[in-house]
Amino acid sequence: MRLLVGLMAMASLLAGCGSPPWNNPYPDQQAGGKILYGAFTERPKHLDPVRSYSAPEYAFLAQIYEPPLQYHFLKRPYTLVPLTAEASPEAVHLDADGRLLPQGVDPERIAVSEYLIRIRPGIRYQPHPAFAKGADGAYLYHALSRNEIARLDTLADLPKTDTRELTAEDYVYQIKRLAAPWLHSPIAGLMGEHILGFEEFSERLQDVAPASGSGERAFVDLRPLDFPGVEVVDRYSYKVRLEGPYPQFVYWLAMPFFSPMPWEAEALTNQPGMRANNITLDWYPVGTGPFMLAENNPNMRMVLARNPNFHGEAYPSEGMPGDREAGLLADAGQPLPFIDRAVYSLEKESIPYWNKFLQGYYDSSGISSDAFDQAVQFDAAGQAGLTEEMRAKGIGLRTAVETSVWYMGFNMEDELIGGDSERARLLRRAISIAVDFGEYISIFANGRGMEGQGPVPPGIFGHRDGEAGINPYVFDWQRGRPRRKAIDEAKALLTQAGYRDGRDPATGRPLSIYYEAMDAGPDGKARLNWIRKQFAKLGIELIVRATDFNRFQEKMRKGTAQVFMWGWNADYPDPENFFFLLYGPNRKTAGGENAANYANPEFDRLFEAMKNLPDGAERQAIIDRMTEIVRRDAPWSFGFYPESYSLRHQWVANVKPNLMANNTLKYLRLEPDLRERMRAEWNPPILWPVFGIVAVLVMGAVPAVVIARRRERSAAL
Amino acid sequence: MSGYIIRRLLYALPILIGVNLITFVLFFVVNSPDDMARMQLGDKRITEEAVSAWKADHGYDRPLLYNAEAEGTAKLTDTIFFQKSVKLFAFDFGSSDSGRDIGYDISQRMWPSLAIALPVLLVGLAINISYALMIVFFRATYIDVGSVVLLVAMMSISGLFYIIGGQFLVGKLLHLVPISGYDTGLDAAKFLVLPVIVGVVGGIGTGTRLYRTFFLEEANRDYVRTARAKGLRERTVLSRHVLRNALIPILTGVVAVLPLLFMGALITESFFGVPGLGSYTIDAINRQDFAIVRAMVFLGSVLYILGLILTDISYTMVDPRVRLS
Amino acid sequence: MPVILATDALIFLVVAVALGYGAYAAQHEHLRAPWRRVARSPVAVATLVVIAFYVVIGLLDSMHFHPRIEPMATAEAPPEPPVLPIDADDQTGTASTRAKYSTQVLSLLDVILSDLRERQEKTFSAPFATHLFVKEPMEQPDGSILRGYPPLEHGGTHLADPSRRGFDIAVRTLLGVIKGLLLWMALTAALVWLVAHARGQHYDAAARTMWRGRTDVPWRVALITLAVMLCTSFAAAELAAGYHILGTDKVGEDVFYQSLKSIRTGLVIGTLTTLVMLPAAVILGIMAGYFRGLTDDMIQYLYTTLNSIPGVLLIAAAILMLQVYMTNNAEAFASLVERADLRLLFLCIILGVTSWTGLCRLLRGESLKLREQDYVQAALSLGVGHGTIIARHILPNVLHIVMITVVLDFSGLVLAEAVLSYVNIGVDPTMNSWGNMINGARLELAREPIVWWSLAAAFLFMFTLVLAANLLADVVRDAFDPRLARVG
């Protein structure tokens, strides 16, 4: 008992002297630093800009590598602005004989479009050992011995670092890397269709460096190898040549695929033996951006630190209406970045992630917001979903409709549900009405989403708001908002199609339709039950065929599915990036991305015309016609446009969801002192239950001791 | 003795080959090399050429088990199975399908696993043994009955509840330790407290009950009765005779699991965000990274066999009557 | 139209084997004696009553059938929109007269609980709630939108005044308890009569000895447990008619219904897993110990190899394999239930593969010892065949080990199911199981305010079963293992 009292006294002492909270997962010496704390749920697979093609990876990469262009942080619709380039490049069109064509010429006549990109001089790379040179001017670490390499644990074990100015050569080098077959760039196939001579170059490279079998490959210097698609004009400018017109190309210039890559880095990391120590470009990025990867331990923690050589950039001074009121322009003109470090911890389970956010140990739901899905419920109006408690903590919320679409697809090559017959079309439309995505959003997305009306989500050219934008086959316009048609109308359609009460006239049984599910997560069961309920409204029996993702993909490729759900996340904000999902020659069964295998000649013709047009009334008219066609044919039930949101604590400023730009870390500002105060206030250690347990144990021990005494005495007798 | 160990190690070889074959077959029944390539390359804009290039680069362009086109022994050796398995026996795990070196990752992730598993084992052992001794001391009283009921109740609770409950109570409500995470060096201590407590508490039910039977068995032997009849105090009898003799089965049981401690606790590690081998395995299963899965299976089998051998050896050490044959 | 799923068939087989064993044991004193010891333990009797409730629910849930579909009223249908010509020829003929059955599979339990099954809400609602748990935009009569908690479609709708809910709950509980007690009294009377009859006692005398706890079998304990269980069940049934007593889940399904449906899954995993691999374990174990030499080596090699593969991995691979098989043969599995059932069976088998080695090794050791016994040696020298020796002398003498293993493994397997579901390699995600409930519910713990009832329900049901099974297993082991029986 005396011990207990002592412990209590000690605890009250500890609590009294204002020590940092016990449950702080970060070292105490970091307190007060301008450090952003975030989490990543899945370890990034690739940090080489040639390979990386996923949002969680871009969250790191985009802070490090700088492609020539970027998206404006505040402006909507999304606008491209120069990053390292002097200006956004304009396409120059040439005909088959290499003669210059005027702007606005018939796209048929364009043989080559040429982009000249000028970069700004004076930009330097982050400090990196690959640039380090000895007194004799030779690179220090480009020819290490086997033994030296074997001793390396991380790249930081090479003590000397240096930098170099960014040149046009580096950009060209990276484009050549895109073509290198051993780097498996996911966009190599696509670029092969557009960049002049890209495929031939790729084959040439295959011969230069044959497959190794072990995955390890000696350094191949791509600088002396040339192909017609790219050309270094001078130290600060380079040209890219495309086959025919491809106006969407400028968007690619804002993606990490087209970042600069210094050849020195590749020369360093491709020495034999480096791979065995995990020292590869895939894990050690080298860039010119505001941050550099200071610690790379994907098993535990990733740390971005300020790049001392950063060329400097100012916070944008223009925004959208409302941005100034929201305080987003308070820092206009200030030099970026505002924070010194960003620490991302591996957090695989959502409950700890969420709880640590509430305790103040994560600043915002930055990187992967999936984990927060469960936690917050709100409608389009915003704040309503935050609980009183959260608002009292000063947690803020920002939402934006994502540039992606989730849809329920019908395989058009299927006999029952697909095809161009009126019967199948009516069936698809009936299902489109019956599957109530409004309910889906409120149950599974916690109200974060907009019911889909067509293939193009809001924020992308071609999307229409309001009454003009509704899908008249599924919705009515009532009281100023779209309202899903009654289920009776769907039943009438079904009867018209020959399936009265959902019965198959051939057998008299309910129509059975197969649904391909790849849902295995905790929510899977609920989701499948829900979908079955939707079809049951029509009397249709939905048979769920659950598979893993691989199998699902295989089915989609073979076109053996019937009904499925899938989504598409835009690569760039252009309607072409959505309509191509329904373009006939792009069918999944033909190796494309058109998962519904939809093919409609008129639609395809319109698509070909639309994709080369500049935004404007003409383009809008074509898009309207295309939208009408797909609404009528209903190869998709346009599910919903998900809404992304970000939660942040009161000490985080300059957060605006930007679904195209990933390099937004540099805009973020923090108030570390406020954070320290709040953390201490929110996390006082509560010790009485511990003492309570000890007390219970002690009290329980008393009778035991009594018995023991008695026993000993009786034994002694 | 050393001859025996060598023999046992040689005997382990066919077992390891068998394990390898089973894993290999099971995995490739479900996963074709094409699947693996697509998994690694991502799902946007992937062409057939990219898939075959990946396979060629990673050595998955051979036949699986039998190469009909090759000559002589190459029929068996020029296959994915042979090429990918041989190196394992030299503990060269190669690089994972996503490009990282597996041996390096294992050597890094082994320590966090051990940092949880070892304290859980030791603290658990101490608590379970003392609790079991106490129960035996008070046998046939309400403490005995109550404790047994408590133990059975504790082992009837799913391990998931201990984790969820512990995290919720200690981490979220009481703010005593970080909810999850890990750090290197001494900083790791505050992260380890909760998983270790959860692990120990979760194991009390089974462990203490088992040890109680060991002690009871020993306490009813004739020599113990004699000792008691001689007038030795119960406390002395228990600590000097019962405990010492019952420690033999307890310790040999512990020896058997020692090597497996490296493998980590699958679920605890994922929940607490500890970068150990347990979460490594789960990740690999989820991402279908065959190279890691195979390496972990191989490692698990080796450690298991090691545990068997250690058990045998420890038997001879504590009981001279057992001779190794 | 009845349907017998694969696991159903096996469950019936298990029941048949259990009955057969009971009949066999009743005639052999050495088998009867340990069971008598079990029956005399108050703990065992109480747990048996609890387990019996679970088993009954599980069995009810194992009798499946295709529900009948009412034939289409084709002729007298109101004038319909023009039917497209494609299907016109299919409309007539064969289909009209014969009875039609849905491809849906229901069980007797589903029919009994059809109220619970069909009364779904939109999304979460707390236990005994009358309103949804989450705010929804509600359209007011004047067309404006208000955010609030909409009333439930089914739960508590019988209440005219929601403030009298407490009173209503009390009344229903009381009613349920009374009904339960009435049934209990009837059962007790029957039991007393039976006991009196068997002992040739007078009815009153039998009742008195029973009440004072002087019977060999602790009937008093059994009856008290029965009373508690019956009252709880009836009270739950009364309440469930008006409320969602354990709340509803994300898609508005009744959690109480899910918990009840999960019972079968738990029981199947607990029993079938050991039983599926039992023949292999017994035969191989005895063979290894009896024949020794090369046979022993091979069998030891087999189980050491299997044992050294980490179990989770083996299960993961097997489950993935099954999925591929089902994808490739999708036509063979008409309904979701059949697919889920096959996966369950497969899970049992693969869990069995990972767990049979322990039993096999025990049996090997025991057979090694038995082989050296005089009577076995004598039989051998008399030229009795190996098969006969194994069947006559070895097998009966190792049966108690088998018995103990089966009972001891049960609870561990029920618990294992939950863990496997967490790694996504457990039962089919569409199947009701406690593991799936926990797995789904753990994310909801992060919700504000917290959604706790799915987790609590799964915990309660699972804990009760596993606790009962563990307590019973203790008694059974003590009764069967003569070495341990003397201890303590």
PDB file of C-alpha atoms in Angstrom, chain A residues 113 118 152 285 323 333 458 486-487 514 625:
ATOM      1  CA  SER A 113       3.310  18.135 -83.854  1.00  0.00           C
ATOM      2  CA  ARG A 118      12.527  25.967 -72.609  1.00  0.00           C
ATOM      3  CA  LEU A 152      26.834   0.408 -48.183  1.00  0.00           C
ATOM      4  CA  PRO A 285      14.949   9.643 -55.927  1.00  0.00           C
ATOM      5  CA  ASP A 323     -10.098  31.644 -51.622  1.00  0.00           C
ATOM      6  CA  GLY A 333       4.096  36.046 -52.790  1.00  0.00           C
ATOM      7  CA  PRO A 458     -17.726  17.958 -62.714  1.00  0.00           C
ATOM      8  CA  ALA A 486     -39.570   5.504 -59.343  1.00  0.00           C
ATOM      9  CA  ILE A 487     -38.938   1.788 -59.278  1.00  0.00           C
ATOM     10  CA  TYR A 514     -23.916 -12.528 -62.626  1.00  0.00           C
ATOM     11  CA  ARG A 625     -24.218  14.232 -78.551  1.00  0.00           C
TER      12      ARG A 625
END
